[in-house]
Coordinates of C-alpha atoms and ligand atoms in Angstrom, one line a residue:
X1 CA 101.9 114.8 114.1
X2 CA 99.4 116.1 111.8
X3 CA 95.8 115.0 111.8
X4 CA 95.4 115.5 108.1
X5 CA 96.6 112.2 106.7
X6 CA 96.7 112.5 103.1
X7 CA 96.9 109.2 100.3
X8 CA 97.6 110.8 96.8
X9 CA 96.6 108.5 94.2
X10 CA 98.0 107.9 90.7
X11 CA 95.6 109.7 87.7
X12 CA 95.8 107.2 85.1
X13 CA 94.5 109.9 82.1
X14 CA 94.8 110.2 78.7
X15 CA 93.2 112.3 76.1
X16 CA 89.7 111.7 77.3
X17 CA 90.3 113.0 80.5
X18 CA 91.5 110.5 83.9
X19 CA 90.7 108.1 85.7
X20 CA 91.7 106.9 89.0
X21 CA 91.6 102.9 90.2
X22 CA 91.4 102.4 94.4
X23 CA 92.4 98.2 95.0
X24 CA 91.9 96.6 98.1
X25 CA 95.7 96.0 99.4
X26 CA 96.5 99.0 97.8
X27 CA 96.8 102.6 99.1
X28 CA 94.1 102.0 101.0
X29 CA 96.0 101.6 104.8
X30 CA 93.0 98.4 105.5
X31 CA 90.4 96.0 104.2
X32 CA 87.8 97.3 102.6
X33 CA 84.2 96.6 103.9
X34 CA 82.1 99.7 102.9
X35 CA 82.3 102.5 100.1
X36 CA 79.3 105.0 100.5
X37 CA 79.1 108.8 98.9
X38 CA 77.1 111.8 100.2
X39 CA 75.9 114.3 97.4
X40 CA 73.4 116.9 97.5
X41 CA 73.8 118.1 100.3
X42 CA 72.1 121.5 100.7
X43 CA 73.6 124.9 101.2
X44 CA 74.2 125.7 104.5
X45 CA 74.0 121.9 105.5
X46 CA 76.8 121.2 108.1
X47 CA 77.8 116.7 108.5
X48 CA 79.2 114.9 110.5
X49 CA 79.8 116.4 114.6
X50 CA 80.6 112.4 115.6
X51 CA 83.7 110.3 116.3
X52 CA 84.2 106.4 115.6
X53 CA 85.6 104.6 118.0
X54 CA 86.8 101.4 115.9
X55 CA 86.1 102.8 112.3
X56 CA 88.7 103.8 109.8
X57 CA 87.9 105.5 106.8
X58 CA 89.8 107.8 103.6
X59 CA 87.5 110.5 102.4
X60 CA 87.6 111.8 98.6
X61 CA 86.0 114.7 97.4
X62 CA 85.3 113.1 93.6
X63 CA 83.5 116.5 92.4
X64 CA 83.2 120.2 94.4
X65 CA 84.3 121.1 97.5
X66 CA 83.7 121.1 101.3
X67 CA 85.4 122.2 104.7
X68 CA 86.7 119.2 106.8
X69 CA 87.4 119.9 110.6
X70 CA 89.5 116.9 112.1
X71 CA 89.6 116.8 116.2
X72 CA 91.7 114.3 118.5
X73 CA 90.9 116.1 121.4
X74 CA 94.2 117.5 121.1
X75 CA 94.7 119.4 118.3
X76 CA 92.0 120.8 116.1
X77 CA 92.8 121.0 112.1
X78 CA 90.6 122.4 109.3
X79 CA 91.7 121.5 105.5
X80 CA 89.7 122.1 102.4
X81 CA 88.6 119.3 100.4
X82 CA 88.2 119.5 96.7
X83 CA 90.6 117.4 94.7
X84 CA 89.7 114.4 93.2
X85 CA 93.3 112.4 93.4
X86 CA 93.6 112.5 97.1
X87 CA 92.5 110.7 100.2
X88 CA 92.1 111.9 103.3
X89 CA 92.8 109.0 106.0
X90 CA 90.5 109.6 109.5
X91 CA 92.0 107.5 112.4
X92 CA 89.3 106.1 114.7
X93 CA 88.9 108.5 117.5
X94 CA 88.6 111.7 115.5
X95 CA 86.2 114.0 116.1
X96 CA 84.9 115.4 112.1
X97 CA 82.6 117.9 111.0
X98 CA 82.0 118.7 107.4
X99 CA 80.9 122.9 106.2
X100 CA 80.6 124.9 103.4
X101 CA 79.8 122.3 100.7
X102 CA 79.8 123.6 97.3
X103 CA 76.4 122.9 95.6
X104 CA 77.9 120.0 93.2
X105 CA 80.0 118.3 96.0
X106 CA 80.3 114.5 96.1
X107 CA 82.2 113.4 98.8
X108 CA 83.4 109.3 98.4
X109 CA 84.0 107.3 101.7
X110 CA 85.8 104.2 101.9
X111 CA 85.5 102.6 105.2
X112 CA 87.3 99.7 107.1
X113 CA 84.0 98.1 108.6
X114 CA 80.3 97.8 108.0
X115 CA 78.2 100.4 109.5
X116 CA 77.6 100.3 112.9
X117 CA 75.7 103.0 115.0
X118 CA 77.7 101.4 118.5
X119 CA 80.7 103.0 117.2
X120 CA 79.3 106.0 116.6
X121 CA 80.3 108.8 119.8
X122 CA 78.0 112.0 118.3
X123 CA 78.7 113.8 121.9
X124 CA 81.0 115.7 122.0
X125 CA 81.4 115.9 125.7
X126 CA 81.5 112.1 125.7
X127 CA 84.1 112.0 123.1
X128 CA 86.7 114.1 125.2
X129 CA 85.8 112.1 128.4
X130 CA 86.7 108.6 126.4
X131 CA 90.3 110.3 125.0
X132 CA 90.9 111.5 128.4
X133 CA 90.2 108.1 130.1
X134 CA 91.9 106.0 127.3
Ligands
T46_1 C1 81.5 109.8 108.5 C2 81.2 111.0 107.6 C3 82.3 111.4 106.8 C4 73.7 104.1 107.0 O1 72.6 103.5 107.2 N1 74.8 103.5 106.5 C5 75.9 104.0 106.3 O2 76.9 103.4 105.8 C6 76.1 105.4 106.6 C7 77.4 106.1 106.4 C8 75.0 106.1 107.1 N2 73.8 105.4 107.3 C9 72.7 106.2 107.8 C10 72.8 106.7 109.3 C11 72.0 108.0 109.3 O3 70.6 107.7 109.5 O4 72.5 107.3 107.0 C12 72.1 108.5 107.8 C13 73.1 109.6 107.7 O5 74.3 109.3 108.3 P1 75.1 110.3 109.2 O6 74.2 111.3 109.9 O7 76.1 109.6 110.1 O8 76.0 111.1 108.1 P2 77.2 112.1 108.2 O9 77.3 112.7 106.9 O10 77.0 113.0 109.4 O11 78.5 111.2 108.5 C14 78.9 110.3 107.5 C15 79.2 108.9 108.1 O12 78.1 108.4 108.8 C16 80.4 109.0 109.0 O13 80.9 107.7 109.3 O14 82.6 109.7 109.0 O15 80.0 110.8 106.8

């Protein structure tokens, strides 16, 4: 099964341009706890390089674009984002790096709990020894 999970979302537009709504219950595959957005990042600027193990999350790219990279320690998959109407759902226990954002890129994150730095794995190493022991 693919890594790349995507949620398409309803535009709700008209004349002036669209709009999209995000409920809790809705879409959204879990409770919402946290929404957080990365913007400016600077050329050249690579994110990410980390796994969660507990943390759920759907990423939208609301303006610009940027290269996702999505690791299970399985498979590896790459997919550009840079449309506003989809999410992309990361499982816990996904390896993700983020390259080549464009210079107006604001990536949204909603995220199924608060943040916590324990459930952060940023080695890689350590992130393959956890999927091979689980
Ligand atoms: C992820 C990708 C897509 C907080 O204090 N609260 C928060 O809610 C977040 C997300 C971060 N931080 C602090 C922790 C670091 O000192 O902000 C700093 C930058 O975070 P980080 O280096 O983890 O940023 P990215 O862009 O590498 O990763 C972020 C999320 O942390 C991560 O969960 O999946 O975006």
């Amino acid at each position: 099964m693919s890594l790349v999970k995507w949620i398409d979302f309803q535009i709700l537009g008209d004349e002036r341009g669209s709009l999209v709504a995000l409920e809790q219950g809705r879409l959204v595959p879990f409770d919402i706890k946290r929404i957080y957005y990365i913007y400016h990042t600077g050329v050249g600027v690579n994110r990410g390089f980390h796994a969660h193990r507990n943390l759920k999350q759907v990423a939208i790219c609301v303006a610009g674009k940027f290269r996702m990279i999505l690791d299970d320690g399985v498979s590896r998959e790459e997919v550009w984002m840079d449309c506003p109407t989809k999410g992309l759902l990361i499982e816990s226990m996904v390896w993700r790096e983020m390259h080549d954002f464009s210079e107006n890129c604001v990536l949204l994150v909603i995220a199924s709990e608060h943040y916590d730095e324990t459930d952060y794995i940023r080695d890689y190493k350590e992130f393959m020894r956890q999927v091979k022991n689980a």
